[in-house]
PDB file of C-alpha atoms in Angstrom:
ATOM      1  CA  MET A 236      23.477 -44.074 -31.779  1.00  0.00           C
ATOM      2  CA  ILE A 237      20.653 -42.979 -34.007  1.00  0.00           C
ATOM      3  CA  VAL A 238      18.107 -43.992 -31.386  1.00  0.00           C
ATOM      4  CA  GLU A 239      20.079 -42.150 -28.687  1.00  0.00           C
ATOM      5  CA  SER A 240      20.280 -39.088 -30.884  1.00  0.00           C
ATOM      6  CA  GLU A 241      16.546 -39.269 -31.613  1.00  0.00           C
ATOM      7  CA  THR A 242      15.915 -39.719 -27.917  1.00  0.00           C
ATOM      8  CA  GLY A 243      18.096 -36.740 -27.171  1.00  0.00           C
ATOM      9  CA  ARG A 244      16.252 -34.613 -29.685  1.00  0.00           C
ATOM     10  CA  CYS A 245      12.921 -35.716 -28.289  1.00  0.00           C
ATOM     11  CA  LEU A 246      14.062 -34.915 -24.763  1.00  0.00           C
ATOM     12  CA  GLN A 247      15.322 -31.519 -25.829  1.00  0.00           C
ATOM     13  CA  ALA A 248      12.050 -30.762 -27.588  1.00  0.00           C
ATOM     14  CA  ALA A 249      10.118 -31.866 -24.526  1.00  0.00           C
ATOM     15  CA  ILE A 250      12.212 -29.620 -22.305  1.00  0.00           C
ATOM     16  CA  GLN A 251      11.692 -26.694 -24.670  1.00  0.00           C
ATOM     17  CA  ASP A 252       7.953 -27.366 -24.679  1.00  0.00           C
ATOM     18  CA  ARG A 253       7.905 -27.502 -20.911  1.00  0.00           C
ATOM     19  CA  ASP A 254       9.860 -24.238 -20.569  1.00  0.00           C
ATOM     20  CA  ALA A 255       7.648 -22.520 -23.127  1.00  0.00           C
ATOM     21  CA  HIS A 256       4.555 -23.773 -21.322  1.00  0.00           C
ATOM     22  CA  ALA A 257       5.932 -22.594 -17.967  1.00  0.00           C
ATOM     23  CA  ALA A 258       6.741 -19.155 -19.382  1.00  0.00           C
ATOM     24  CA  LEU A 259       3.269 -18.932 -20.904  1.00  0.00           C
ATOM     25  CA  THR A 260       1.612 -20.044 -17.662  1.00  0.00           C
ATOM     26  CA  ASN A 261       3.718 -17.576 -15.715  1.00  0.00           C
ATOM     27  CA  SER A 262       2.860 -14.764 -18.086  1.00  0.00           C
ATOM     28  CA  PHE A 263      -0.836 -15.677 -18.100  1.00  0.00           C
ATOM     29  CA  SER A 264      -1.171 -15.986 -14.321  1.00  0.00           C
ATOM     30  CA  LYS A 265       0.551 -12.651 -13.766  1.00  0.00           C
ATOM     31  CA  ARG A 266      -1.195 -10.790 -16.579  1.00  0.00           C
ATOM     32  CA  LYS A 267      -3.797  -9.197 -14.306  1.00  0.00           C
ATOM     33  CA  THR A 268      -1.127  -7.970 -11.897  1.00  0.00           C
ATOM     34  CA  PHE A 269       0.992  -6.594 -14.737  1.00  0.00           C
ATOM     35  CA  ASP A 270      -2.108  -4.816 -16.028  1.00  0.00           C
ATOM     36  CA  GLU A 271      -2.700  -3.289 -12.569  1.00  0.00           C
ATOM     37  CA  LEU A 272       0.909  -2.157 -12.451  1.00  0.00           C
ATOM     38  CA  ASN A 273       0.682  -0.571 -15.885  1.00  0.00           C
ATOM     39  CA  ALA A 274      -2.559   1.176 -14.928  1.00  0.00           C
ATOM     40  CA  ILE A 275      -0.963   2.646 -11.815  1.00  0.00           C
ATOM     41  CA  ARG A 276       2.042   3.815 -13.818  1.00  0.00           C
ATOM     42  CA  ALA A 277      -0.270   5.485 -16.315  1.00  0.00           C
ATOM     43  CA  GLU A 278      -2.298   7.146 -13.552  1.00  0.00           C
ATOM     44  CA  ALA A 279       0.537   8.349 -11.319  1.00  0.00           C
ATOM     45  CA  SER A 280       3.114  10.704 -12.741  1.00  0.00           C
ATOM     46  CA  ASP A 281       5.226  10.435  -9.582  1.00  0.00           C
ATOM     47  CA  VAL A 282       6.298   6.838 -10.302  1.00  0.00           C
ATOM     48  CA  SER A 283       9.743   6.815 -11.900  1.00  0.00           C
ATOM     49  CA  TRP A 284      10.657   4.429 -14.691  1.00  0.00           C
ATOM     50  CA  SER A 285      13.302   2.856 -12.432  1.00  0.00           C
ATOM     51  CA  ALA A 286      10.763   2.086  -9.728  1.00  0.00           C
ATOM     52  CA  PHE A 287       8.327   0.775 -12.335  1.00  0.00           C
ATOM     53  CA  ASN A 288      10.951  -1.461 -13.932  1.00  0.00           C
ATOM     54  CA  ASN A 289      12.114  -2.757 -10.550  1.00  0.00           C
ATOM     55  CA  ALA A 290       8.511  -3.603  -9.651  1.00  0.00           C
ATOM     56  CA  LYS A 291       8.031  -5.402 -12.975  1.00  0.00           C
ATOM     57  CA  ARG A 292      11.229  -7.363 -12.422  1.00  0.00           C
ATOM     58  CA  LEU A 293      10.136  -8.378  -8.930  1.00  0.00           C
ATOM     59  CA  LEU A 294       6.717  -9.417 -10.160  1.00  0.00           C
ATOM     60  CA  ASP A 295       8.268 -11.428 -12.950  1.00  0.00           C
ATOM     61  CA  ALA A 296      10.528 -13.213 -10.465  1.00  0.00           C
ATOM     62  CA  LEU A 297       7.708 -14.349  -8.182  1.00  0.00           C
ATOM     63  CA  PRO A 298       7.447 -18.135  -8.266  1.00  0.00           C
ATOM     64  CA  ILE A 299       4.735 -19.657 -10.428  1.00  0.00           C
ATOM     65  CA  GLY A 300       1.786 -20.812  -8.382  1.00  0.00           C
ATOM     66  CA  LEU A 301       2.116 -18.130  -5.736  1.00  0.00           C
ATOM     67  CA  ASP A 302      -1.078 -16.088  -5.267  1.00  0.00           C
ATOM     68  CA  GLN A 303      -0.789 -12.791  -7.069  1.00  0.00           C
ATOM     69  CA  PRO A 304      -0.530  -9.591  -5.025  1.00  0.00           C
ATOM     70  CA  SER A 305      -2.538  -6.382  -5.212  1.00  0.00           C
ATOM     71  CA  VAL A 306      -0.591  -3.439  -6.564  1.00  0.00           C
ATOM     72  CA  GLY A 307      -0.500  -0.022  -4.920  1.00  0.00           C
ATOM     73  CA  ILE A 308       1.500   3.144  -4.697  1.00  0.00           C
ATOM     74  CA  GLU A 309       2.827   5.084  -1.726  1.00  0.00           C
ATOM     75  CA  PRO A 310       2.765   8.908  -1.663  1.00  0.00           C
ATOM     76  CA  ASP A 311       6.419   9.246  -2.664  1.00  0.00           C
ATOM     77  CA  GLY A 312       6.180   7.015  -5.711  1.00  0.00           C
ATOM     78  CA  PHE A 313       7.224   3.679  -4.208  1.00  0.00           C
ATOM     79  CA  LEU A 314       5.203   0.818  -5.650  1.00  0.00           C
ATOM     80  CA  THR A 315       3.779  -1.805  -3.338  1.00  0.00           C
ATOM     81  CA  PHE A 316       2.720  -5.421  -3.617  1.00  0.00           C
ATOM     82  CA  GLU A 317       0.328  -6.674  -0.979  1.00  0.00           C
ATOM     83  CA  TRP A 318      -0.820 -10.125   0.039  1.00  0.00           C
ATOM     84  CA  HIS A 319      -3.849  -9.736   2.245  1.00  0.00           C
ATOM     85  CA  ARG A 320      -6.012 -12.234   4.065  1.00  0.00           C
ATOM     86  CA  ASN A 321      -7.739  -9.838   6.477  1.00  0.00           C
ATOM     87  CA  PRO A 322      -6.837  -6.547   8.234  1.00  0.00           C
ATOM     88  CA  SER A 323      -4.967  -8.450  10.959  1.00  0.00           C
ATOM     89  CA  TRP A 324      -3.119 -10.719   8.580  1.00  0.00           C
ATOM     90  CA  THR A 325      -1.398  -8.925   5.760  1.00  0.00           C
ATOM     91  CA  PHE A 326       2.015  -8.439   4.149  1.00  0.00           C
ATOM     92  CA  SER A 327       3.294  -5.552   2.047  1.00  0.00           C
ATOM     93  CA  VAL A 328       6.557  -4.931   0.226  1.00  0.00           C
ATOM     94  CA  SER A 329       7.656  -1.598  -1.278  1.00  0.00           C
ATOM     95  CA  ILE A 330      10.079  -1.030  -4.106  1.00  0.00           C
ATOM     96  CA  GLY A 331      11.500   2.198  -5.440  1.00  0.00           C
ATOM     97  CA  GLU A 332      14.416   3.221  -7.594  1.00  0.00           C
ATOM     98  CA  SER A 333      17.059   1.238  -5.706  1.00  0.00           C
ATOM     99  CA  SER A 334      17.417  -2.496  -5.247  1.00  0.00           C
ATOM    100  CA  THR A 335      16.294  -2.294  -1.622  1.00  0.00           C
ATOM    101  CA  LEU A 336      12.957  -3.852  -0.761  1.00  0.00           C
ATOM    102  CA  TYR A 337      11.135  -2.611   2.328  1.00  0.00           C
ATOM    103  CA  TYR A 338       8.632  -4.981   3.866  1.00  0.00           C
ATOM    104  CA  ALA A 339       6.256  -5.092   6.809  1.00  0.00           C
ATOM    105  CA  ALA A 340       3.605  -7.525   7.919  1.00  0.00           C
ATOM    106  CA  LEU A 341       0.919  -7.931  10.503  1.00  0.00           C
ATOM    107  CA  PHE A 342       0.311 -11.492  11.598  1.00  0.00           C
ATOM    108  CA  GLY A 343      -2.058 -11.187  14.535  1.00  0.00           C
ATOM    109  CA  ASN A 344       0.026  -9.720  17.343  1.00  0.00           C
ATOM    110  CA  GLN A 345       3.306 -10.026  15.449  1.00  0.00           C
ATOM    111  CA  ASP A 346       4.595  -7.322  13.145  1.00  0.00           C
ATOM    112  CA  PRO A 347       7.788  -8.417  11.380  1.00  0.00           C
ATOM    113  CA  ARG A 348       9.426  -5.794   9.174  1.00  0.00           C
ATOM    114  CA  GLY A 349      12.775  -5.211   7.518  1.00  0.00           C
ATOM    115  CA  THR A 350      14.697  -4.617   4.330  1.00  0.00           C
ATOM    116  CA  CYS A 351      16.435  -6.877   1.847  1.00  0.00           C
ATOM    117  CA  ARG A 352      18.156  -6.551  -1.496  1.00  0.00           C
ATOM    118  CA  PHE A 353      16.771  -7.620  -4.841  1.00  0.00           C
ATOM    119  CA  THR A 354      19.845  -7.759  -7.019  1.00  0.00           C
ATOM    120  CA  SER A 355      19.553 -10.967  -8.983  1.00  0.00           C
ATOM    121  CA  ASN A 356      16.300 -12.062 -10.533  1.00  0.00           C
ATOM    122  CA  GLU A 357      15.513 -14.242  -7.561  1.00  0.00           C
ATOM    123  CA  VAL A 358      13.017 -13.196  -4.902  1.00  0.00           C
ATOM    124  CA  PRO A 359      14.723 -13.182  -1.470  1.00  0.00           C
ATOM    125  CA  GLN A 360      13.757 -16.224   0.595  1.00  0.00           C
ATOM    126  CA  ILE A 361      12.547 -14.073   3.500  1.00  0.00           C
ATOM    127  CA  LEU A 362       9.883 -12.580   1.227  1.00  0.00           C
ATOM    128  CA  ILE A 363       8.697 -15.972   0.010  1.00  0.00           C
ATOM    129  CA  SER A 364       8.465 -17.115   3.602  1.00  0.00           C
ATOM    130  CA  LEU A 365       6.458 -14.055   4.703  1.00  0.00           C
ATOM    131  CA  ILE A 366       4.165 -14.182   1.662  1.00  0.00           C
ATOM    132  CA  THR A 367       3.443 -17.834   2.413  1.00  0.00           C
ATOM    133  CA  GLN A 368       2.745 -16.955   6.043  1.00  0.00           C
ATOM    134  CA  ALA A 369       0.405 -14.140   4.982  1.00  0.00           C
ATOM    135  CA  LEU A 370      -1.558 -16.456   2.747  1.00  0.00           C
ATOM    136  CA  HIS A 371      -1.546 -19.691   4.677  1.00  0.00           C
ATOM    137  CA  GLY A 372      -0.632 -18.850   8.273  1.00  0.00           C
TER     138      GLY A 372
ATOM    139  CA  MET B  59     -16.117  24.162  10.980  1.00  0.00           C
ATOM    140  CA  ILE B  60     -13.915  25.004  13.942  1.00  0.00           C
ATOM    141  CA  ASP B  61     -13.541  28.705  14.720  1.00  0.00           C
ATOM    142  CA  PRO B  62     -10.137  29.538  13.173  1.00  0.00           C
ATOM    143  CA  LEU B  63      -9.488  32.006  15.977  1.00  0.00           C
ATOM    144  CA  ASN B  64     -10.112  29.428  18.657  1.00  0.00           C
ATOM    145  CA  VAL B  65      -8.865  26.010  17.580  1.00  0.00           C
ATOM    146  CA  PRO B  66      -9.144  23.568  20.487  1.00  0.00           C
ATOM    147  CA  ASP B  67      -6.644  20.828  21.298  1.00  0.00           C
ATOM    148  CA  ILE B  68      -7.510  17.354  20.071  1.00  0.00           C
ATOM    149  CA  ASP B  69      -9.405  15.033  22.411  1.00  0.00           C
ATOM    150  CA  ASP B  70      -9.036  11.251  22.455  1.00  0.00           C
ATOM    151  CA  GLY B  71     -12.677  10.821  21.511  1.00  0.00           C
ATOM    152  CA  GLU B  72     -12.509  12.861  18.310  1.00  0.00           C
ATOM    153  CA  GLN B  73     -12.886  11.348  14.858  1.00  0.00           C
ATOM    154  CA  LEU B  74     -10.483  12.045  12.006  1.00  0.00           C
ATOM    155  CA  ALA B  75     -10.974  11.682   8.259  1.00  0.00           C
ATOM    156  CA  ARG B  76      -8.327  10.688   5.735  1.00  0.00           C
ATOM    157  CA  PHE B  77      -9.336  11.144   2.120  1.00  0.00           C
ATOM    158  CA  VAL B  78      -8.899   8.444  -0.519  1.00  0.00           C
ATOM    159  CA  THR B  79      -7.779   9.631  -3.945  1.00  0.00           C
ATOM    160  CA  GLN B  80      -6.202   6.540  -5.508  1.00  0.00           C
ATOM    161  CA  LYS B  81      -7.509   3.084  -6.332  1.00  0.00           C
ATOM    162  CA  GLY B  82      -4.610   1.316  -4.590  1.00  0.00           C
ATOM    163  CA  GLN B  83      -5.593   2.924  -1.296  1.00  0.00           C
ATOM    164  CA  PHE B  84      -8.561   0.605  -0.806  1.00  0.00           C
ATOM    165  CA  ARG B  85      -9.661  -2.881  -1.790  1.00  0.00           C
ATOM    166  CA  SER B  86     -12.624  -2.783  -4.103  1.00  0.00           C
ATOM    167  CA  SER B  87     -13.556  -6.339  -3.069  1.00  0.00           C
ATOM    168  CA  ASN B  88     -14.516  -5.422   0.499  1.00  0.00           C
ATOM    169  CA  ARG B  89     -13.988  -1.632   0.820  1.00  0.00           C
ATOM    170  CA  THR B  90     -11.224  -1.980   3.428  1.00  0.00           C
ATOM    171  CA  VAL B  91      -8.378   0.531   3.153  1.00  0.00           C
ATOM    172  CA  THR B  92      -4.728  -0.351   2.589  1.00  0.00           C
ATOM    173  CA  GLN B  93      -1.499   0.754   4.216  1.00  0.00           C
ATOM    174  CA  ASN B  94      -0.747   2.862   1.135  1.00  0.00           C
ATOM    175  CA  LEU B  95      -3.235   5.418   2.431  1.00  0.00           C
ATOM    176  CA  PHE B  96      -1.269   5.918   5.638  1.00  0.00           C
ATOM    177  CA  VAL B  97       2.429   5.781   4.751  1.00  0.00           C
ATOM    178  CA  PRO B  98       3.741   9.334   4.947  1.00  0.00           C
ATOM    179  CA  PRO B  99       6.308  10.320   2.324  1.00  0.00           C
ATOM    180  CA  ASN B 100       9.893   9.720   3.466  1.00  0.00           C
ATOM    181  CA  THR B 101      10.493  13.446   3.321  1.00  0.00           C
ATOM    182  CA  SER B 102       7.574  14.178   5.631  1.00  0.00           C
ATOM    183  CA  ALA B 103       7.288  13.913   9.399  1.00  0.00           C
ATOM    184  CA  GLU B 104       3.508  14.022   9.428  1.00  0.00           C
ATOM    185  CA  LEU B 105       0.357  12.649   7.850  1.00  0.00           C
ATOM    186  CA  SER B 106      -2.531  15.018   7.096  1.00  0.00           C
ATOM    187  CA  VAL B 107      -6.018  14.333   8.445  1.00  0.00           C
ATOM    188  CA  VAL B 108      -9.173  16.358   9.006  1.00  0.00           C
ATOM    189  CA  ARG B 109     -11.021  16.593  12.299  1.00  0.00           C
ATOM    190  CA  HIS B 110     -14.753  15.882  12.237  1.00  0.00           C
ATOM    191  CA  ARG B 111     -15.231  18.265  15.144  1.00  0.00           C
ATOM    192  CA  GLU B 112     -17.812  20.961  14.478  1.00  0.00           C
ATOM    193  CA  THR B 113     -18.158  20.057  10.812  1.00  0.00           C
ATOM    194  CA  THR B 114     -21.198  18.970   8.869  1.00  0.00           C
ATOM    195  CA  GLN B 115     -20.931  16.093   6.396  1.00  0.00           C
ATOM    196  CA  VAL B 116     -21.288  18.610   3.580  1.00  0.00           C
ATOM    197  CA  GLU B 117     -18.340  20.620   4.889  1.00  0.00           C
ATOM    198  CA  LEU B 118     -16.258  17.496   5.409  1.00  0.00           C
ATOM    199  CA  TRP B 119     -16.824  16.321   1.846  1.00  0.00           C
ATOM    200  CA  GLN B 120     -16.086  19.791   0.531  1.00  0.00           C
ATOM    201  CA  ILE B 121     -12.716  19.689   2.281  1.00  0.00           C
ATOM    202  CA  GLY B 122     -12.150  16.288   0.665  1.00  0.00           C
ATOM    203  CA  GLN B 123     -12.997  17.685  -2.749  1.00  0.00           C
ATOM    204  CA  ASN B 124     -10.499  20.497  -2.191  1.00  0.00           C
ATOM    205  CA  VAL B 125      -7.785  18.043  -1.081  1.00  0.00           C
ATOM    206  CA  ALA B 126      -8.295  15.854  -4.162  1.00  0.00           C
ATOM    207  CA  SER B 127      -8.482  18.848  -6.459  1.00  0.00           C
ATOM    208  CA  ASP B 128      -5.199  20.240  -5.094  1.00  0.00           C
ATOM    209  CA  MET B 129      -3.591  16.879  -5.934  1.00  0.00           C
ATOM    210  CA  GLY B 130      -5.141  16.800  -9.388  1.00  0.00           C
ATOM    211  CA  ARG B 131      -7.054  13.652  -8.493  1.00  0.00           C
ATOM    212  CA  GLU B 132     -10.599  12.428  -8.050  1.00  0.00           C
ATOM    213  CA  LEU B 133     -12.086  12.075  -4.567  1.00  0.00           C
ATOM    214  CA  LEU B 134     -12.934   8.392  -4.173  1.00  0.00           C
ATOM    215  CA  GLY B 135     -13.983   8.497  -0.539  1.00  0.00           C
ATOM    216  CA  ARG B 136     -12.688   8.748   2.972  1.00  0.00           C
ATOM    217  CA  THR B 137     -11.903   6.589   5.954  1.00  0.00           C
ATOM    218  CA  ASP B 138     -12.410   7.569   9.590  1.00  0.00           C
ATOM    219  CA  LEU B 139     -10.169   6.988  12.587  1.00  0.00           C
ATOM    220  CA  VAL B 140     -10.608   7.555  16.318  1.00  0.00           C
ATOM    221  CA  VAL B 141      -7.859   9.659  17.927  1.00  0.00           C
ATOM    222  CA  ALA B 142      -7.445   7.403  20.975  1.00  0.00           C
ATOM    223  CA  GLU B 143      -6.743   4.395  18.750  1.00  0.00           C
ATOM    224  CA  VAL B 144      -4.144   6.335  16.767  1.00  0.00           C
ATOM    225  CA  ARG B 145      -2.427   7.363  19.988  1.00  0.00           C
ATOM    226  CA  GLN B 146      -2.318   3.731  21.124  1.00  0.00           C
ATOM    227  CA  LEU B 147       0.089   3.131  18.230  1.00  0.00           C
ATOM    228  CA  PHE B 148       2.577   5.567  19.847  1.00  0.00           C
ATOM    229  CA  LEU B 149       1.723   8.305  17.368  1.00  0.00           C
ATOM    230  CA  ASP B 150       0.191  11.636  18.293  1.00  0.00           C
ATOM    231  CA  VAL B 151      -2.399  13.853  16.629  1.00  0.00           C
ATOM    232  CA  VAL B 152      -1.885  17.612  16.788  1.00  0.00           C
ATOM    233  CA  LYS B 153      -3.914  20.521  15.472  1.00  0.00           C
ATOM    234  CA  SER B 154      -2.473  22.105  12.366  1.00  0.00           C
ATOM    235  CA  PRO B 155      -5.069  24.583  11.065  1.00  0.00           C
ATOM    236  CA  LEU B 156      -4.735  25.859   7.525  1.00  0.00           C
ATOM    237  CA  PRO B 157      -6.128  29.180   6.246  1.00  0.00           C
ATOM    238  CA  LEU B 158      -9.092  27.538   4.517  1.00  0.00           C
ATOM    239  CA  ASN B 159      -9.246  24.445   6.678  1.00  0.00           C
ATOM    240  CA  PRO B 160      -9.163  25.101  10.434  1.00  0.00           C
ATOM    241  CA  ASN B 161     -10.009  21.416  10.998  1.00  0.00           C
ATOM    242  CA  HIS B 162      -6.704  20.252   9.544  1.00  0.00           C
ATOM    243  CA  ALA B 163      -4.539  18.113  11.852  1.00  0.00           C
ATOM    244  CA  ASP B 164      -1.353  16.074  11.584  1.00  0.00           C
ATOM    245  CA  ILE B 165      -0.533  12.580  12.756  1.00  0.00           C
ATOM    246  CA  ILE B 166       3.041  12.858  14.039  1.00  0.00           C
ATOM    247  CA  GLY B 167       5.655  10.736  15.772  1.00  0.00           C
ATOM    248  CA  TRP B 168       6.592   8.593  12.802  1.00  0.00           C
ATOM    249  CA  PRO B 169       9.814   6.596  12.968  1.00  0.00           C
ATOM    250  CA  ALA B 170      12.488   7.346  10.366  1.00  0.00           C
ATOM    251  CA  ALA B 171      12.823   3.919   8.743  1.00  0.00           C
ATOM    252  CA  ARG B 172      10.436   3.155   5.889  1.00  0.00           C
ATOM    253  CA  GLU B 173       9.811  -0.411   7.054  1.00  0.00           C
ATOM    254  CA  ASP B 174       8.813   0.870  10.503  1.00  0.00           C
ATOM    255  CA  ARG B 175       6.471   3.412   8.901  1.00  0.00           C
ATOM    256  CA  LYS B 176       4.917   0.628   6.843  1.00  0.00           C
ATOM    257  CA  ALA B 177       4.385  -1.506   9.945  1.00  0.00           C
ATOM    258  CA  ILE B 178       2.508   1.360  11.615  1.00  0.00           C
ATOM    259  CA  ALA B 179       0.565   2.156   8.442  1.00  0.00           C
ATOM    260  CA  ILE B 180      -0.682  -1.443   8.319  1.00  0.00           C
ATOM    261  CA  LYS B 181      -1.964  -1.038  11.874  1.00  0.00           C
ATOM    262  CA  LEU B 182      -3.663   2.255  11.023  1.00  0.00           C
ATOM    263  CA  ALA B 183      -5.374   0.505   8.120  1.00  0.00           C
ATOM    264  CA  ARG B 184      -6.582  -2.150  10.555  1.00  0.00           C
ATOM    265  CA  ILE B 185      -8.244   0.380  12.897  1.00  0.00           C
ATOM    266  CA  ALA B 186      -9.614   2.616  10.129  1.00  0.00           C
ATOM    267  CA  SER B 187     -13.203   2.392   8.942  1.00  0.00           C
ATOM    268  CA  ASN B 188     -14.067   0.861   5.600  1.00  0.00           C
ATOM    269  CA  LEU B 189     -14.194   3.212   2.641  1.00  0.00           C
ATOM    270  CA  ILE B 190     -17.004   5.764   2.921  1.00  0.00           C
ATOM    271  CA  GLU B 191     -18.034   7.007  -0.497  1.00  0.00           C
ATOM    272  CA  PRO B 192     -18.883  10.655  -1.187  1.00  0.00           C
ATOM    273  CA  ASN B 193     -22.559  11.551  -1.088  1.00  0.00           C
TER     274      ASN B 193
END
């Protein structure tokens, strides 16, 4: 029993270590993008706090290991994340004050576009799929 | 500059300038422009551009300085587009002279949905020149 309990404690500690490491890695790998987002918020007075917070939440939810996007802003204060390989192969998603995400891509002669909701803290699968296509074809 | 009393219609062969006033409108790594430069606001049916026709470079950059100044921003550069290529995207370019800028024009024909506007803006970014920095 003691051994099992020790084992359990060790396992729990290992899991906590792993989660802490993952959170740290996630935070570290996204730091540059968060910095870009903060800089844009500081520069542009037309970005609302809601849009900014939604963008931060979306960025935070991006899976670890995914290439980080470039951050931009549209004229009406929507924030954008872009994954770009070349001018004919690019994907952009916009987020404003609501939970609706607006996306469009150019993959050679194809130009998929649409909307989806970002209500939980999970990135919609369609976005992951299009980001992967933008980066890796 | 174009004679304000005699503003001609816009030919397919004309060049247009769109001024860059924010860092997110171009990629510093390779000077290509992004779709953010071309998405018109949802409340707007047009996108402002400036015709090169009958302007000197000095005049063109002065217009750019005025545009940036009116927005309270710094002029970072401009990108150029050819009218015929814009029209191939099912948009149109129409003259829209302003009191101090007779070369002003609008890109019109934008769809209503934001995602459709983005899709077109990405294509405009593809046909636009790389960032041209002010002299």
